[in-house]
Amino acid sequence: MTTKALVLGGGLAGTLAARVLSAHFDTVTVVERDRYPQGPQLRRGVPQAQHGHLLMAGGATIIDHLLPGTVDRLLELGAHRIGLPEDTVSLTAYGWVPRFPATGYMITCGRPLIDWVVREHVLRERRITVLEDTTVLGLCGGAGQVTGARVQTAGAPETRLEADLVVNATGRASGLRRWLAELGAPPIAEDIVDTGIAYATRIYRAPRRFPPVVLYADHRVALPGRNGALLPIEDGRWIVTLSGTRGGEPPTDEEGFLDFARNIRHPLISELIAAAEPITPIRGTRSTVNRRLRLDGAADGWPEGLVALGDAVAAFNPVYGHGMSTAARGALALDANLRRLGPGPGLAPAAQRAVVAAVDDAWVLATQQDICYPECRYDVVDPRIVNRGASGRNLMDLVGLAALREPVVSAATIRVNTLSAPLTSLEGADVVAALRRPADRPLLTGPPLTDEERAILAAHG
Ligand SMILES: Cc1cc2nc3c(=O)[nH]c(=O)nc-3n(C[C@H](O)[C@H](O)[C@H](O)COP(=O)(O)OP(=O)(O)OC[C@H]3O[C@@H](n4cnc5c(N)ncnc54)[C@H](O)[C@@H]3O)c2cc1C
């Protein structure tokens, strides 16, 4: 008998899932509402691709494991591998980050490039087919067993696609809760932590090479958080993303954008873009709320035949750069469970539980900090988040400050922030010992620029 898997949504999570499923099912059908562009271009279904995207080491490693050669291919096509913290000029809530030798990395490039390279690789697999221009309308089956999906290709009547396993990867605006309710499943609640953060992004022709500049707000002061990032991407361009929480949103008009850049915690980004040529309009988004399905008891009552992953399960304030890596972690969790259990009964609840566990660190990192911003609105039951004075937050602040002085702590925070090590690793003996040592290195009072970088700045200022 032919075994069939269906993937709803052909974004990053969906294409990675398709790759995983192709090793366990005879056919894998991806249902995608858009028509894919022929190259690394923007498309309607992934509007966030207009904004700066960091691919953290944790996600890059998984993608490279599932699709060997992907990182090399990205670098070949002009992506940058940024050693952390050595190759960045970075201001965290706690101060400027010294350029300690790199202990981790991230990839910077346009988001469409990542999606395209992954898609090209995945769709080479003959078991995988894509139905483009096709919208998922709902699920088939019942509350205890999902058996397929109702879909509609543009201009054609609605049809039903049957499958042994359905993977929902329809992103942040997924209809999953509604679709499950239509099958008679109990309602699924959502956790929400909403800082009201807005993004404004513009792409420039980079006049010179310059390391990424990442300037973060300080969540400990009772002010709206304003951030800025200038990231080198392929084809000699900089993508500049400014963002601000409720009450501190960046304007999307020319003058307001530059003024905002001048008035974040340091004007470095405004100095760099002053003489750079903009090559796109300024684009905004407010699609940034932290939201997570409350699926803690995923094993109890979760239907057979359905697994959800990517933003459809948990989407984060993008400032932390964790969404793509978490999508990759979800695909890896699915792979591990398929290998362990095979595609039969019991798989879906177990895989869903693993996906839920895989999003937890990113969720805690984002929401524990976001809840500190003024006017943050939330509806969340997790005591780790709602108890603002919780030891978890205090530990993060302690560690964040120590990371500016102690290479050991810096390395540990980089591992956690790139989702390369679990959050609990911050409680490791090496970190605790470093936290106990008296701080003998003064904090930096300005951006840690090399002589060459200062000269570039002087030439452009
Ligand atoms: C402004 C912004 C900046 C970000 N920056 C970063 C960053 O720096 N680093 C990072 O790691 N992450 C970042 N993210 C998060 C990242 O974009 C997402 O986590 C990631 O795209 C999730 O992948 P996904 O496949 O789950 O969803 P998506 O990439 O959104 O893909 C969903 C897919 O489903 C399709 N679809 C939706 N509904 C249907 C339907 N009914 N029928 C058929 N198809 C459907 C869509 O067309 C799309 O192809 C950012 C997000 C935003 C909003």
Short mmCIF file of C-alpha atoms and ligand atoms in Angstrom, two decimals:
data_model
loop_
_atom_site.label_atom_id
_atom_site.label_comp_id
_atom_site.label_asym_id
_atom_site.label_seq_id
_atom_site.Cartn_x
_atom_site.Cartn_y
_atom_site.Cartn_z
CA MET A 1 0.00 0.00 0.00
CA THR A 2 1.27 3.48 -0.88
CA THR A 3 1.80 5.68 2.19
CA LYS A 4 1.00 9.36 1.78
CA ALA A 5 1.96 12.49 3.68
CA LEU A 6 0.47 15.92 3.15
CA VAL A 7 2.20 19.17 4.11
CA LEU A 8 -0.01 22.25 4.47
CA GLY A 9 2.02 25.38 3.70
CA GLY A 10 5.25 25.34 1.70
CA GLY A 11 7.25 27.91 3.67
CA LEU A 12 10.45 27.08 5.54
CA ALA A 13 8.83 24.78 8.11
CA GLY A 14 6.77 23.06 5.40
CA THR A 15 9.67 22.43 3.03
CA LEU A 16 11.89 21.11 5.84
CA ALA A 17 9.03 18.86 6.97
CA ALA A 18 8.59 17.61 3.39
CA ARG A 19 12.25 16.65 3.32
CA VAL A 20 11.89 14.70 6.57
CA LEU A 21 8.67 12.98 5.44
CA SER A 22 10.16 11.91 2.12
CA ALA A 23 12.33 9.40 4.00
CA HIS A 24 9.29 7.78 5.62
CA PHE A 25 6.39 8.01 3.13
CA ASP A 26 6.03 6.95 -0.50
CA THR A 27 4.57 10.30 -1.55
CA VAL A 28 4.66 13.76 0.00
CA THR A 29 2.35 16.48 -1.32
CA VAL A 30 2.97 20.09 -0.31
CA VAL A 31 -0.06 22.40 -0.59
CA GLU A 32 0.98 26.02 -1.06
CA ARG A 33 -1.29 29.01 -1.58
CA ASP A 34 1.34 30.96 -3.53
CA ARG A 35 3.05 30.32 -6.83
CA TYR A 36 6.78 30.07 -6.06
CA PRO A 37 9.07 32.61 -7.70
CA GLN A 38 11.83 31.20 -9.92
CA GLY A 39 14.63 32.68 -7.80
CA PRO A 40 15.32 34.24 -4.41
CA GLN A 41 12.46 36.72 -4.63
CA LEU A 42 9.78 37.97 -2.32
CA ARG A 43 6.35 36.35 -2.44
CA ARG A 44 2.98 37.26 -0.96
CA GLY A 45 2.72 34.36 1.52
CA VAL A 46 5.93 35.27 3.36
CA PRO A 47 5.66 39.06 3.76
CA GLN A 48 8.13 39.04 6.65
CA ALA A 49 10.86 38.24 4.11
CA GLN A 50 11.06 41.98 3.42
CA HIS A 51 12.65 42.43 6.86
CA GLY A 52 16.05 41.57 8.25
CA HIS A 53 16.43 37.87 9.10
CA LEU A 54 19.20 36.29 11.18
CA LEU A 55 19.64 32.55 10.78
CA MET A 56 21.14 31.44 14.07
CA ALA A 57 23.71 28.63 14.29
CA GLY A 58 21.20 26.30 15.97
CA GLY A 59 18.87 26.49 12.98
CA ALA A 60 21.62 26.54 10.36
CA THR A 61 23.12 23.35 11.81
CA ILE A 62 19.81 21.51 11.67
CA ILE A 63 19.04 22.70 8.14
CA ASP A 64 22.49 21.57 7.07
CA HIS A 65 21.92 18.21 8.72
CA LEU A 66 18.58 17.72 6.94
CA LEU A 67 19.86 19.21 3.66
CA PRO A 68 23.63 18.75 3.55
CA GLY A 69 25.49 21.56 1.77
CA THR A 70 22.85 24.24 2.40
CA VAL A 71 25.08 26.56 4.42
CA ASP A 72 27.89 26.32 1.85
CA ARG A 73 25.39 27.04 -0.91
CA LEU A 74 24.11 30.13 0.95
CA LEU A 75 27.68 31.37 1.42
CA GLU A 76 28.46 30.70 -2.25
CA LEU A 77 25.47 32.87 -3.17
CA GLY A 78 26.70 35.76 -1.04
CA ALA A 79 25.36 35.08 2.46
CA HIS A 80 27.69 36.05 5.33
CA ARG A 81 28.81 33.76 8.14
CA ILE A 82 29.18 36.05 11.13
CA GLY A 83 31.37 34.84 14.00
CA LEU A 84 29.91 35.74 17.39
CA PRO A 85 30.78 37.96 19.08
CA GLU A 86 33.99 38.76 17.18
CA ASP A 87 32.47 39.86 13.87
CA THR A 88 29.65 42.05 15.18
CA VAL A 89 29.27 45.45 16.74
CA SER A 90 26.60 44.77 19.25
CA LEU A 91 24.92 46.63 22.09
CA THR A 92 22.81 44.47 24.40
CA ALA A 93 20.53 45.72 27.17
CA TYR A 94 23.58 45.58 29.45
CA GLY A 95 26.19 47.36 27.32
CA TRP A 96 28.60 47.00 24.39
CA VAL A 97 29.77 43.47 23.67
CA PRO A 98 33.58 43.08 23.51
CA ARG A 99 34.79 41.39 20.33
CA PHE A 100 35.88 38.22 22.11
CA PRO A 101 37.05 35.46 19.72
CA ALA A 102 34.08 33.81 18.00
CA THR A 103 32.45 30.89 19.80
CA GLY A 104 29.28 30.77 17.71
CA TYR A 105 27.87 32.14 14.50
CA MET A 106 24.85 33.33 12.58
CA ILE A 107 24.14 33.67 8.88
CA THR A 108 22.98 36.96 7.38
CA CYS A 109 21.36 37.18 3.94
CA GLY A 110 17.99 38.05 2.48
CA ARG A 111 15.26 35.75 3.71
CA PRO A 112 14.13 34.93 0.15
CA LEU A 113 17.59 33.44 -0.46
CA ILE A 114 17.24 31.02 2.45
CA ASP A 115 13.78 29.91 1.35
CA TRP A 116 14.90 29.49 -2.25
CA VAL A 117 18.03 27.46 -1.48
CA VAL A 118 16.08 25.18 0.87
CA ARG A 119 13.18 24.83 -1.57
CA GLU A 120 15.45 24.04 -4.55
CA HIS A 121 17.16 21.33 -2.54
CA VAL A 122 13.98 19.79 -1.15
CA LEU A 123 11.98 19.79 -4.37
CA ARG A 124 14.69 17.80 -6.15
CA GLU A 125 13.38 14.76 -4.25
CA ARG A 126 11.09 12.84 -6.61
CA ARG A 127 8.66 11.68 -3.94
CA ILE A 128 7.74 15.31 -3.20
CA THR A 129 5.22 17.22 -5.33
CA VAL A 130 3.89 20.73 -4.77
CA LEU A 131 0.40 21.95 -5.49
CA GLU A 132 0.93 25.67 -6.01
CA ASP A 133 -1.89 28.24 -6.10
CA THR A 134 -3.76 25.91 -3.78
CA THR A 135 -5.34 27.02 -0.51
CA VAL A 136 -6.02 24.81 2.47
CA LEU A 137 -9.63 25.29 3.60
CA GLY A 138 -9.81 22.81 6.43
CA LEU A 139 -8.98 19.31 7.66
CA CYS A 140 -10.74 16.01 6.99
CA GLY A 141 -11.47 13.26 9.50
CA GLY A 142 -12.57 13.68 13.09
CA ALA A 143 -11.40 15.02 16.42
CA GLY A 144 -9.43 11.86 17.14
CA GLN A 145 -7.98 11.16 13.69
CA VAL A 146 -7.11 13.58 10.91
CA THR A 147 -7.24 11.88 7.52
CA GLY A 148 -6.47 14.68 5.06
CA ALA A 149 -7.30 18.23 4.07
CA ARG A 150 -9.86 20.18 2.07
CA VAL A 151 -8.07 22.27 -0.52
CA GLN A 152 -8.92 24.48 -3.46
CA THR A 153 -6.71 25.27 -6.42
CA ALA A 154 -7.32 28.71 -7.96
CA GLY A 155 -10.24 28.49 -10.42
CA ALA A 156 -11.12 24.87 -9.50
CA PRO A 157 -13.70 23.36 -7.12
CA GLU A 158 -12.80 22.29 -3.58
CA THR A 159 -11.28 18.82 -3.30
CA ARG A 160 -10.20 16.47 -0.54
CA LEU A 161 -6.69 15.10 -0.28
CA GLU A 162 -6.36 11.96 1.84
CA ALA A 163 -3.14 11.22 3.73
CA ASP A 164 -1.73 8.99 6.46
CA LEU A 165 -0.09 12.03 8.06
CA VAL A 166 -0.89 15.72 7.68
CA VAL A 167 1.72 18.29 8.73
CA ASN A 168 0.35 21.77 9.24
CA ALA A 169 2.96 24.46 8.53
CA THR A 170 0.73 27.33 7.43
CA GLY A 171 2.60 29.93 9.49
CA ARG A 172 1.68 32.69 11.89
CA ALA A 173 -1.86 33.19 10.53
CA SER A 174 -2.64 29.46 10.42
CA GLY A 175 -6.30 28.40 10.57
CA LEU A 176 -5.34 25.33 12.64
CA ARG A 177 -7.43 26.17 15.73
CA ARG A 178 -10.51 26.80 13.61
CA TRP A 179 -9.92 23.71 11.48
CA LEU A 180 -9.64 21.48 14.55
CA ALA A 181 -12.75 23.04 16.09
CA GLU A 182 -14.65 22.26 12.85
CA LEU A 183 -13.75 18.60 13.39
CA GLY A 184 -15.25 18.75 16.89
CA ALA A 185 -11.93 18.85 18.77
CA PRO A 186 -11.84 20.71 22.10
CA PRO A 187 -10.78 24.37 21.74
CA ILE A 188 -7.07 25.10 21.94
CA ALA A 189 -6.12 28.20 23.96
CA GLU A 190 -3.25 30.50 23.01
CA ASP A 191 -0.60 32.25 25.07
CA ILE A 192 -0.05 35.82 23.91
CA VAL A 193 2.69 38.30 24.86
CA ASP A 194 2.35 41.41 22.77
CA THR A 195 4.79 44.30 23.11
CA GLY A 196 3.18 46.00 20.11
CA ILE A 197 6.59 45.99 18.44
CA ALA A 198 6.57 47.46 14.93
CA TYR A 199 9.27 46.99 12.28
CA ALA A 200 10.48 49.37 9.58
CA THR A 201 13.02 48.11 7.05
CA ARG A 202 14.96 49.51 4.14
CA ILE A 203 17.64 47.98 1.93
CA TYR A 204 20.73 50.02 0.95
CA ARG A 205 23.60 49.51 -1.44
CA ALA A 206 26.53 48.99 0.99
CA PRO A 207 29.20 51.57 0.20
CA ARG A 208 31.85 49.52 2.08
CA ARG A 209 32.16 46.28 3.97
CA PHE A 210 31.13 46.75 7.56
CA PRO A 211 30.26 44.18 10.22
CA PRO A 212 26.65 43.76 11.32
CA VAL A 213 25.57 46.37 13.84
CA VAL A 214 22.89 45.22 16.27
CA LEU A 215 21.59 47.66 18.85
CA TYR A 216 19.10 46.31 21.38
CA ALA A 217 16.83 48.16 23.77
CA ASP A 218 17.20 47.92 27.53
CA HIS A 219 14.06 46.19 28.81
CA ARG A 220 14.92 47.14 32.42
CA VAL A 221 14.14 50.84 32.00
CA ALA A 222 10.46 51.73 31.93
CA LEU A 223 10.54 53.04 28.36
CA PRO A 224 9.41 51.66 25.02
CA GLY A 225 12.17 49.45 23.60
CA ARG A 226 13.82 50.77 20.43
CA ASN A 227 16.15 48.54 18.42
CA GLY A 228 18.17 48.77 15.24
CA ALA A 229 20.04 46.28 13.08
CA LEU A 230 22.20 46.80 10.02
CA LEU A 231 23.01 43.47 8.41
CA PRO A 232 25.19 42.76 5.39
CA ILE A 233 23.31 40.58 2.89
CA GLU A 234 24.13 39.15 -0.54
CA ASP A 235 24.90 41.34 -3.55
CA GLY A 236 26.72 44.04 -1.58
CA ARG A 237 23.63 45.27 0.26
CA TRP A 238 22.73 46.23 3.80
CA ILE A 239 19.31 45.50 5.21
CA VAL A 240 18.47 47.99 7.93
CA THR A 241 15.63 47.12 10.28
CA LEU A 242 14.46 49.48 13.00
CA SER A 243 11.89 48.40 15.54
CA GLY A 244 10.13 49.74 18.59
CA THR A 245 7.63 48.48 21.15
CA ARG A 246 4.26 50.16 21.79
CA GLY A 247 4.75 53.90 22.12
CA GLY A 248 8.17 53.73 20.44
CA GLU A 249 7.34 52.48 16.94
CA PRO A 250 9.62 53.51 14.04
CA PRO A 251 8.05 55.71 11.37
CA THR A 252 8.06 54.52 7.76
CA ASP A 253 8.64 57.93 6.17
CA GLU A 254 12.15 58.91 5.12
CA GLU A 255 12.79 61.64 7.65
CA GLY A 256 11.17 59.79 10.54
CA PHE A 257 13.17 56.61 9.75
CA LEU A 258 16.50 58.46 9.84
CA ASP A 259 15.51 60.39 12.93
CA PHE A 260 14.57 57.15 14.72
CA ALA A 261 17.95 55.64 13.75
CA ARG A 262 19.72 58.69 15.22
CA ASN A 263 17.84 58.40 18.49
CA ILE A 264 18.14 54.74 19.41
CA ARG A 265 20.65 54.02 22.17
CA HIS A 266 23.56 54.84 19.84
CA PRO A 267 23.51 56.66 16.47
CA LEU A 268 25.97 54.26 14.75
CA ILE A 269 23.43 52.91 12.25
CA SER A 270 22.29 56.41 11.29
CA GLU A 271 25.95 57.38 10.72
CA LEU A 272 26.46 54.39 8.43
CA ILE A 273 23.33 54.88 6.33
CA ALA A 274 23.71 58.67 6.05
CA ALA A 275 25.76 58.30 2.88
CA ALA A 276 24.39 54.97 1.66
CA GLU A 277 22.05 54.73 -1.32
CA PRO A 278 18.59 53.33 -0.44
CA ILE A 279 17.36 50.83 -3.03
CA THR A 280 13.91 50.00 -1.62
CA PRO A 281 11.11 51.92 0.00
CA ILE A 282 10.78 51.71 3.79
CA ARG A 283 8.48 48.81 4.60
CA GLY A 284 6.70 48.29 7.89
CA THR A 285 5.05 45.40 9.71
CA ARG A 286 3.31 44.84 13.02
CA SER A 287 3.02 41.11 12.61
CA THR A 288 5.27 40.50 15.57
CA VAL A 289 3.27 39.27 18.55
CA ASN A 290 4.57 36.32 20.57
CA ARG A 291 1.86 33.69 20.35
CA ARG A 292 1.96 30.01 21.20
CA LEU A 293 -0.72 27.33 21.13
CA ARG A 294 -1.23 25.97 24.63
CA LEU A 295 -0.46 22.36 23.79
CA ASP A 296 1.26 21.33 27.01
CA GLY A 297 -0.92 18.25 27.23
CA ALA A 298 -0.34 17.51 23.54
CA ALA A 299 -0.32 13.77 24.13
CA ASP A 300 -3.77 13.80 25.73
CA GLY A 301 -6.44 14.20 23.11
CA TRP A 302 -4.19 15.30 20.24
CA PRO A 303 -5.51 13.64 17.08
CA GLU A 304 -3.68 10.89 15.28
CA GLY A 305 -2.58 11.82 11.78
CA LEU A 306 -1.75 15.49 12.45
CA VAL A 307 1.42 17.33 13.44
CA ALA A 308 1.78 21.11 13.49
CA LEU A 309 5.08 22.96 13.43
CA GLY A 310 6.79 26.27 12.70
CA ASP A 311 4.96 29.55 13.30
CA ALA A 312 1.66 27.66 13.23
CA VAL A 313 2.60 26.37 16.71
CA ALA A 314 4.61 29.28 18.12
CA ALA A 315 5.63 32.61 16.64
CA PHE A 316 7.92 35.03 18.41
CA ASN A 317 8.85 38.68 18.56
CA PRO A 318 11.31 38.59 15.63
CA VAL A 319 13.89 40.76 17.38
CA TYR A 320 15.35 37.60 18.92
CA GLY A 321 15.89 35.95 15.52
CA HIS A 322 14.56 32.55 16.60
CA GLY A 323 11.61 31.74 14.31
CA MET A 324 13.42 29.95 11.48
CA SER A 325 15.63 28.00 13.87
CA THR A 326 12.61 26.92 15.86
CA ALA A 327 10.90 25.79 12.66
CA ALA A 328 14.02 23.70 11.94
CA ARG A 329 13.95 22.28 15.47
CA GLY A 330 10.34 21.26 14.87
CA ALA A 331 11.25 19.44 11.66
CA LEU A 332 14.08 17.67 13.49
CA ALA A 333 11.70 16.63 16.28
CA LEU A 334 9.35 15.17 13.67
CA ASP A 335 12.26 13.30 12.09
CA ALA A 336 13.40 11.87 15.44
CA ASN A 337 9.89 10.59 16.20
CA LEU A 338 9.38 9.11 12.76
CA ARG A 339 12.66 7.26 13.17
CA ARG A 340 11.72 6.09 16.66
CA LEU A 341 8.06 5.17 16.13
CA GLY A 342 7.55 4.91 12.39
CA PRO A 343 4.58 6.51 10.70
CA GLY A 344 1.86 4.48 12.46
CA PRO A 345 -0.44 5.03 15.44
CA GLY A 346 1.06 7.00 18.32
CA LEU A 347 3.36 9.01 16.10
CA ALA A 348 1.38 12.26 15.89
CA PRO A 349 0.82 12.89 19.64
CA ALA A 350 4.46 11.99 20.40
CA ALA A 351 5.83 14.16 17.60
CA GLN A 352 3.56 17.04 18.59
CA ARG A 353 4.80 16.81 22.17
CA ALA A 354 8.39 16.94 20.88
CA VAL A 355 7.60 19.98 18.70
CA VAL A 356 6.09 21.75 21.71
CA ALA A 357 9.25 21.03 23.72
CA ALA A 358 11.38 22.30 20.82
CA VAL A 359 9.77 25.75 20.88
CA ASP A 360 10.03 26.25 24.63
CA ASP A 361 13.47 27.87 24.97
CA ALA A 362 12.77 30.44 22.26
CA TRP A 363 9.40 31.16 23.84
CA VAL A 364 10.90 31.74 27.30
CA LEU A 365 13.80 33.84 25.96
CA ALA A 366 11.45 36.16 24.08
CA THR A 367 8.55 36.46 26.46
CA GLN A 368 10.44 36.72 29.77
CA GLN A 369 12.13 39.80 28.39
CA ASP A 370 9.20 41.23 26.42
CA ILE A 371 6.88 41.22 29.40
CA CYS A 372 9.15 43.82 31.02
CA TYR A 373 8.33 46.48 28.39
CA PRO A 374 5.78 49.12 29.31
CA GLU A 375 2.33 48.54 27.88
CA CYS A 376 3.08 44.94 27.01
CA ARG A 377 -0.29 43.13 26.78
CA TYR A 378 -0.42 39.51 27.68
CA ASP A 379 -2.63 36.54 28.25
CA VAL A 380 -0.37 33.80 29.49
CA VAL A 381 -0.54 31.23 32.28
CA ASP A 382 3.11 30.12 32.39
CA PRO A 383 4.50 31.21 35.82
CA ARG A 384 8.00 31.51 34.30
CA ILE A 385 6.66 34.39 32.22
CA VAL A 386 3.99 36.12 34.29
CA ASN A 387 6.09 36.38 37.43
CA ARG A 388 8.25 39.26 36.24
CA GLY A 389 10.60 39.07 39.23
CA ALA A 390 11.10 35.34 38.65
CA SER A 391 14.52 33.92 39.24
CA GLY A 392 14.73 33.03 35.55
CA ARG A 393 14.60 36.68 34.49
CA ASN A 394 17.02 37.69 37.23
CA LEU A 395 19.43 34.99 36.13
CA MET A 396 19.20 36.19 32.52
CA ASP A 397 20.00 39.76 33.60
CA LEU A 398 22.92 38.60 35.74
CA VAL A 399 24.28 36.44 32.95
CA GLY A 400 23.72 39.14 30.33
CA LEU A 401 25.82 41.61 32.28
CA ALA A 402 28.54 39.07 33.09
CA ALA A 403 28.74 38.13 29.38
CA LEU A 404 30.26 41.54 28.71
CA ARG A 405 33.18 40.79 31.00
CA GLU A 406 33.69 37.03 31.08
CA PRO A 407 34.44 35.11 27.86
CA VAL A 408 33.08 31.91 29.43
CA VAL A 409 29.72 33.55 30.12
CA SER A 410 29.76 35.24 26.73
CA ALA A 411 30.23 31.84 25.07
CA ALA A 412 27.41 30.32 27.11
CA THR A 413 24.96 33.11 26.21
CA ILE A 414 25.92 32.82 22.55
CA ARG A 415 25.20 29.09 22.60
CA VAL A 416 21.79 29.73 24.16
CA ASN A 417 20.88 32.76 22.03
CA THR A 418 21.79 30.94 18.82
CA LEU A 419 19.65 28.00 20.03
CA SER A 420 22.75 25.80 19.94
CA ALA A 421 22.44 24.80 23.62
CA PRO A 422 19.48 24.59 26.00
CA LEU A 423 18.56 27.49 28.25
CA THR A 424 19.37 25.31 31.25
CA SER A 425 23.04 25.30 30.19
CA LEU A 426 23.27 28.80 31.69
CA GLU A 427 23.12 27.09 35.05
CA GLY A 428 26.23 25.02 34.23
CA ALA A 429 29.16 24.88 36.65
CA ASP A 430 31.46 26.92 34.38
CA VAL A 431 28.94 29.75 34.13
CA VAL A 432 28.16 29.74 37.85
CA ALA A 433 31.90 29.80 38.70
CA ALA A 434 32.41 32.73 36.34
CA LEU A 435 29.45 34.58 37.87
CA ARG A 436 31.06 34.20 41.30
CA ARG A 437 34.41 35.70 40.22
CA PRO A 438 34.82 39.42 40.90
CA ALA A 439 34.42 41.43 37.69
CA ASP A 440 37.85 42.80 36.83
CA ARG A 441 37.17 43.97 33.26
CA PRO A 442 35.54 47.39 32.92
CA LEU A 443 32.48 47.72 30.70
CA LEU A 444 33.08 49.32 27.30
CA THR A 445 31.91 52.90 27.02
CA GLY A 446 31.46 52.96 23.22
CA PRO A 447 31.16 50.67 20.21
CA PRO A 448 34.05 48.21 19.93
CA LEU A 449 35.27 49.28 16.47
CA THR A 450 38.55 48.32 14.84
CA ASP A 451 40.79 51.10 13.43
CA GLU A 452 39.64 50.15 9.94
CA GLU A 453 35.97 50.41 10.92
CA ARG A 454 36.60 53.81 12.55
CA ALA A 455 38.22 55.00 9.34
CA ILE A 456 35.20 53.82 7.29
CA LEU A 457 32.90 55.64 9.65
CA ALA A 458 34.97 58.81 9.52
CA ALA A 459 34.97 58.68 5.71
CA HIS A 460 31.18 58.35 5.66
CA GLY A 461 30.26 60.59 8.60
C1 LIG B 1 9.29 40.97 10.66
C2 LIG B 1 9.82 39.59 10.95
C3 LIG B 1 11.19 39.37 11.05
C4 LIG B 1 11.69 38.10 11.34
N1 LIG B 1 13.02 37.92 11.54
C5 LIG B 1 13.49 36.68 11.84
C6 LIG B 1 14.87 36.46 12.06
O1 LIG B 1 15.69 37.38 12.06
N2 LIG B 1 15.30 35.18 12.28
C7 LIG B 1 14.42 34.13 12.34
O2 LIG B 1 14.86 32.99 12.56
N3 LIG B 1 13.10 34.31 12.17
C8 LIG B 1 12.62 35.55 11.94
N4 LIG B 1 11.27 35.73 11.75
C9 LIG B 1 10.39 34.58 11.90
C10 LIG B 1 10.33 33.74 10.63
O3 LIG B 1 9.99 34.56 9.53
C11 LIG B 1 9.31 32.62 10.82
O4 LIG B 1 9.54 31.99 12.06
C12 LIG B 1 9.37 31.56 9.72
O5 LIG B 1 9.05 32.11 8.48
C13 LIG B 1 8.41 30.43 10.05
O6 LIG B 1 8.30 29.55 8.96
P1 LIG B 1 6.90 28.84 8.64
O7 LIG B 1 7.18 27.96 7.50
O8 LIG B 1 6.32 28.30 9.89
O9 LIG B 1 5.94 30.04 8.20
P2 LIG B 1 6.03 30.91 6.88
O10 LIG B 1 7.43 31.12 6.46
O11 LIG B 1 5.20 32.13 7.17
O12 LIG B 1 5.32 30.03 5.76
C14 LIG B 1 3.95 29.71 5.80
C15 LIG B 1 3.57 29.20 4.40
O13 LIG B 1 2.24 28.71 4.42
C16 LIG B 1 1.53 29.21 3.29
N5 LIG B 1 0.11 29.25 3.67
C17 LIG B 1 -0.45 29.96 4.67
N6 LIG B 1 -1.76 29.70 4.75
C18 LIG B 1 -2.02 28.81 3.78
C19 LIG B 1 -3.22 28.15 3.37
N7 LIG B 1 -4.39 28.33 3.98
N8 LIG B 1 -3.14 27.28 2.33
C20 LIG B 1 -1.95 27.07 1.68
N9 LIG B 1 -0.80 27.66 2.04
C21 LIG B 1 -0.84 28.51 3.08
C22 LIG B 1 2.14 30.57 3.03
O14 LIG B 1 1.94 31.01 1.71
C23 LIG B 1 3.62 30.28 3.33
O15 LIG B 1 4.28 29.75 2.21
C24 LIG B 1 10.78 37.01 11.49
C25 LIG B 1 9.40 37.23 11.38
C26 LIG B 1 8.92 38.50 11.13
C27 LIG B 1 7.42 38.71 11.07
#
